């Protein structure tokens, strides 16, 4: 067997420029977790069905298990680690905590990243729009009610209202 040729990829991850050598078939989720050590992005189904691996690629949420790392060359990547900081959480992170949207926590990073994209596109979504916006992200605890309430609270916070 021959050696695997690696490909140079440059990405900006959570505001930091990173140069990597990756296998052409490497998935973005694996590079983020294994090469960059950002384990907040979870691997769930590895088929794009559950959304646990959701992150932002050039500002839009994507399921990173469906993106080759080489496709991210030159892109801006934001993971859950880049959304907020300890002591200065993103309004969605605060709302998931306050509204008990965390549950077991496995789906939470993907839910928050998908919700952040939703709120960028629609700052004041209805409950139905939130449910539709998150339908590609699965919660195995089946606690969607608290997740929707968290997104509603984060939207209200962003819009200057108190929920």
mmCIF file of C-alpha atoms in Angstrom:
data_model
loop_
_atom_site.group_PDB
_atom_site.id
_atom_site.type_symbol
_atom_site.label_atom_id
_atom_site.label_comp_id
_atom_site.label_asym_id
_atom_site.label_seq_id
_atom_site.Cartn_x
_atom_site.Cartn_y
_atom_site.Cartn_z
ATOM 1 C CA UNK A 1 0.000 0.000 0.000
ATOM 2 C CA UNK A 2 1.192 3.534 -0.760
ATOM 3 C CA UNK A 3 1.316 6.423 1.598
ATOM 4 C CA UNK A 4 -1.588 8.794 1.846
ATOM 5 C CA UNK A 5 -0.939 12.194 0.374
ATOM 6 C CA UNK A 6 -1.996 15.029 2.618
ATOM 7 C CA UNK A 7 -3.415 18.315 1.465
ATOM 8 C CA UNK A 8 -2.634 21.721 2.935
ATOM 9 C CA UNK A 9 -5.700 23.494 4.314
ATOM 10 C CA UNK A 10 -5.882 26.926 5.876
ATOM 11 C CA UNK A 11 -8.913 27.840 7.931
ATOM 12 C CA UNK A 12 -9.751 30.467 10.485
ATOM 13 C CA UNK A 13 -11.270 28.680 13.451
ATOM 14 C CA UNK A 14 -12.882 30.764 16.178
ATOM 15 C CA UNK A 15 -10.884 33.749 14.973
ATOM 16 C CA UNK A 16 -7.498 31.979 14.824
ATOM 17 C CA UNK A 17 -5.806 31.228 11.524
ATOM 18 C CA UNK A 18 -4.818 27.549 11.351
ATOM 19 C CA UNK A 19 -2.683 25.713 8.792
ATOM 20 C CA UNK A 20 -3.232 21.987 8.617
ATOM 21 C CA UNK A 21 -2.217 18.975 6.573
ATOM 22 C CA UNK A 22 -5.207 16.684 6.158
ATOM 23 C CA UNK A 23 -6.073 13.554 4.255
ATOM 24 C CA UNK A 24 -8.278 14.426 1.274
ATOM 25 C CA UNK A 25 -11.076 12.244 2.660
ATOM 26 C CA UNK A 26 -10.956 13.690 6.206
ATOM 27 C CA UNK A 27 -14.257 15.050 7.414
ATOM 28 C CA UNK A 28 -14.338 18.520 8.909
ATOM 29 C CA UNK A 29 -15.823 17.212 12.173
ATOM 30 C CA UNK A 30 -12.885 14.862 12.680
ATOM 31 C CA UNK A 31 -10.305 17.554 11.884
ATOM 32 C CA UNK A 32 -11.997 19.973 14.287
ATOM 33 C CA UNK A 33 -12.117 17.409 17.079
ATOM 34 C CA UNK A 34 -8.917 15.431 16.552
ATOM 35 C CA UNK A 35 -6.484 17.858 14.918
ATOM 36 C CA UNK A 36 -7.658 21.059 16.588
ATOM 37 C CA UNK A 37 -8.843 19.559 19.904
ATOM 38 C CA UNK A 38 -12.197 21.330 19.811
ATOM 39 C CA UNK A 39 -14.319 18.535 21.206
ATOM 40 C CA UNK A 40 -17.448 20.606 21.780
ATOM 41 C CA UNK A 41 -18.497 19.635 18.273
ATOM 42 C CA UNK A 42 -19.851 16.128 18.692
ATOM 43 C CA UNK A 43 -19.931 13.163 16.358
ATOM 44 C CA UNK A 44 -23.363 11.590 16.425
ATOM 45 C CA UNK A 45 -24.619 9.645 13.456
ATOM 46 C CA UNK A 46 -21.785 10.398 10.974
ATOM 47 C CA UNK A 47 -24.441 10.614 8.262
ATOM 48 C CA UNK A 48 -25.836 14.133 8.614
ATOM 49 C CA UNK A 49 -29.056 13.018 10.252
ATOM 50 C CA UNK A 50 -28.647 14.070 13.888
ATOM 51 C CA UNK A 51 -26.954 17.498 13.770
ATOM 52 C CA UNK A 52 -24.657 16.893 16.762
ATOM 53 C CA UNK A 53 -21.729 18.017 14.584
ATOM 54 C CA UNK A 54 -23.283 21.348 13.545
ATOM 55 C CA UNK A 55 -20.881 24.275 13.335
ATOM 56 C CA UNK A 56 -20.708 27.449 11.278
ATOM 57 C CA UNK A 57 -18.832 27.548 7.997
ATOM 58 C CA UNK A 58 -18.566 31.085 6.653
ATOM 59 C CA UNK A 59 -21.414 32.089 8.939
ATOM 60 C CA UNK A 60 -23.890 29.361 8.018
ATOM 61 C CA UNK A 61 -24.637 26.252 10.018
ATOM 62 C CA UNK A 62 -23.481 23.027 8.415
ATOM 63 C CA UNK A 63 -23.320 19.457 9.548
ATOM 64 C CA UNK A 64 -19.584 19.030 9.634
ATOM 65 C CA UNK A 65 -19.805 15.266 9.166
ATOM 66 C CA UNK A 66 -20.969 15.985 5.617
ATOM 67 C CA UNK A 67 -18.153 18.421 4.773
ATOM 68 C CA UNK A 68 -14.662 17.403 3.749
ATOM 69 C CA UNK A 69 -11.992 19.399 5.539
ATOM 70 C CA UNK A 70 -10.504 20.357 2.162
ATOM 71 C CA UNK A 71 -13.829 22.017 1.297
ATOM 72 C CA UNK A 72 -13.276 24.368 4.244
ATOM 73 C CA UNK A 73 -9.961 25.634 2.851
ATOM 74 C CA UNK A 74 -9.931 29.422 3.198
ATOM 75 C CA UNK A 75 -13.162 29.468 5.215
ATOM 76 C CA UNK A 76 -14.156 30.871 8.577
ATOM 77 C CA UNK A 77 -15.190 28.117 10.990
ATOM 78 C CA UNK A 78 -16.958 28.782 14.260
ATOM 79 C CA UNK A 79 -17.473 26.004 16.766
ATOM 80 C CA UNK A 80 -19.389 26.056 20.039
ATOM 81 C CA UNK A 81 -16.113 27.011 21.747
ATOM 82 C CA UNK A 82 -15.991 30.166 19.630
ATOM 83 C CA UNK A 83 -19.551 31.277 20.282
ATOM 84 C CA UNK A 84 -19.035 32.452 23.844
ATOM 85 C CA UNK A 85 -16.399 32.394 26.539
ATOM 86 C CA UNK A 86 -16.371 31.231 30.114
ATOM 87 C CA UNK A 87 -17.862 34.073 32.104
ATOM 88 C CA UNK A 88 -19.219 35.676 28.926
ATOM 89 C CA UNK A 89 -21.548 33.135 27.394
ATOM 90 C CA UNK A 90 -23.521 33.698 24.208
ATOM 91 C CA UNK A 91 -27.220 34.500 24.881
ATOM 92 C CA UNK A 92 -28.146 31.067 23.514
ATOM 93 C CA UNK A 93 -25.764 29.326 25.904
ATOM 94 C CA UNK A 94 -27.219 31.337 28.805
ATOM 95 C CA UNK A 95 -30.779 30.578 27.683
ATOM 96 C CA UNK A 96 -30.160 26.828 27.281
ATOM 97 C CA UNK A 97 -28.850 26.808 30.851
ATOM 98 C CA UNK A 98 -31.679 28.968 32.232
ATOM 99 C CA UNK A 99 -34.493 27.099 30.425
ATOM 100 C CA UNK A 100 -33.114 23.586 31.062
ATOM 101 C CA UNK A 101 -32.561 22.992 27.356
ATOM 102 C CA UNK A 102 -29.350 21.090 28.089
ATOM 103 C CA UNK A 103 -30.724 17.728 29.243
ATOM 104 C CA UNK A 104 -28.020 15.083 28.606
ATOM 105 C CA UNK A 105 -26.059 17.676 26.642
ATOM 106 C CA UNK A 106 -25.029 15.559 23.686
ATOM 107 C CA UNK A 107 -27.076 17.460 21.121
ATOM 108 C CA UNK A 108 -26.648 20.842 22.807
ATOM 109 C CA UNK A 109 -23.648 22.217 20.875
ATOM 110 C CA UNK A 110 -25.279 21.369 17.546
ATOM 111 C CA UNK A 111 -28.638 22.738 18.698
ATOM 112 C CA UNK A 112 -27.047 26.002 19.813
ATOM 113 C CA UNK A 113 -25.078 26.406 16.588
ATOM 114 C CA UNK A 114 -28.178 25.715 14.474
ATOM 115 C CA UNK A 115 -30.215 28.109 16.626
ATOM 116 C CA UNK A 116 -27.559 30.827 16.307
ATOM 117 C CA UNK A 117 -27.780 30.556 12.534
ATOM 118 C CA UNK A 118 -31.573 30.674 12.745
ATOM 119 C CA UNK A 119 -31.512 33.822 14.889
ATOM 120 C CA UNK A 120 -29.062 35.508 12.505
ATOM 121 C CA UNK A 121 -31.487 34.917 9.639
ATOM 122 C CA UNK A 122 -34.653 35.475 11.675
ATOM 123 C CA UNK A 123 -34.139 37.521 14.879
ATOM 124 C CA UNK A 124 -37.727 37.073 16.069
ATOM 125 C CA UNK A 125 -38.887 33.573 15.093
ATOM 126 C CA UNK A 126 -42.219 32.069 16.051
ATOM 127 C CA UNK A 127 -42.342 28.758 17.893
ATOM 128 C CA UNK A 128 -43.134 26.997 14.614
ATOM 129 C CA UNK A 129 -40.211 28.713 12.884
ATOM 130 C CA UNK A 130 -37.887 27.604 15.689
ATOM 131 C CA UNK A 131 -39.124 24.016 15.468
ATOM 132 C CA UNK A 132 -38.714 24.071 11.678
ATOM 133 C CA UNK A 133 -35.296 25.725 11.958
ATOM 134 C CA UNK A 134 -34.046 23.025 14.305
ATOM 135 C CA UNK A 135 -35.672 20.042 12.611
ATOM 136 C CA UNK A 136 -32.318 18.786 11.305
ATOM 137 C CA UNK A 137 -31.031 18.466 14.864
ATOM 138 C CA UNK A 138 -32.204 15.563 16.963
ATOM 139 C CA UNK A 139 -32.495 15.414 20.731
ATOM 140 C CA UNK A 140 -32.525 11.840 21.969
ATOM 141 C CA UNK A 141 -33.897 13.031 25.303
ATOM 142 C CA UNK A 142 -36.943 14.257 23.345
ATOM 143 C CA UNK A 143 -37.017 17.488 25.294
ATOM 144 C CA UNK A 144 -37.708 19.881 22.479
ATOM 145 C CA UNK A 145 -40.041 22.030 24.583
ATOM 146 C CA UNK A 146 -37.193 23.411 26.726
ATOM 147 C CA UNK A 147 -34.928 23.806 23.699
ATOM 148 C CA UNK A 148 -37.578 25.887 21.914
ATOM 149 C CA UNK A 149 -38.117 27.933 25.091
ATOM 150 C CA UNK A 150 -34.368 28.572 25.271
ATOM 151 C CA UNK A 151 -34.256 29.820 21.686
ATOM 152 C CA UNK A 152 -37.262 32.055 22.362
ATOM 153 C CA UNK A 153 -35.517 33.492 25.437
ATOM 154 C CA UNK A 154 -32.281 34.072 23.529
ATOM 155 C CA UNK A 155 -34.226 35.832 20.761
ATOM 156 C CA UNK A 156 -35.952 38.042 23.322
ATOM 157 C CA UNK A 157 -32.614 38.834 24.976
ATOM 158 C CA UNK A 158 -31.058 39.727 21.633
ATOM 159 C CA UNK A 159 -34.039 41.934 20.861
ATOM 160 C CA UNK A 160 -33.751 43.747 24.191
ATOM 161 C CA UNK A 161 -36.837 42.259 25.829
ATOM 162 C CA UNK A 162 -37.025 40.206 28.985
ATOM 163 C CA UNK A 163 -38.568 36.766 28.504
#
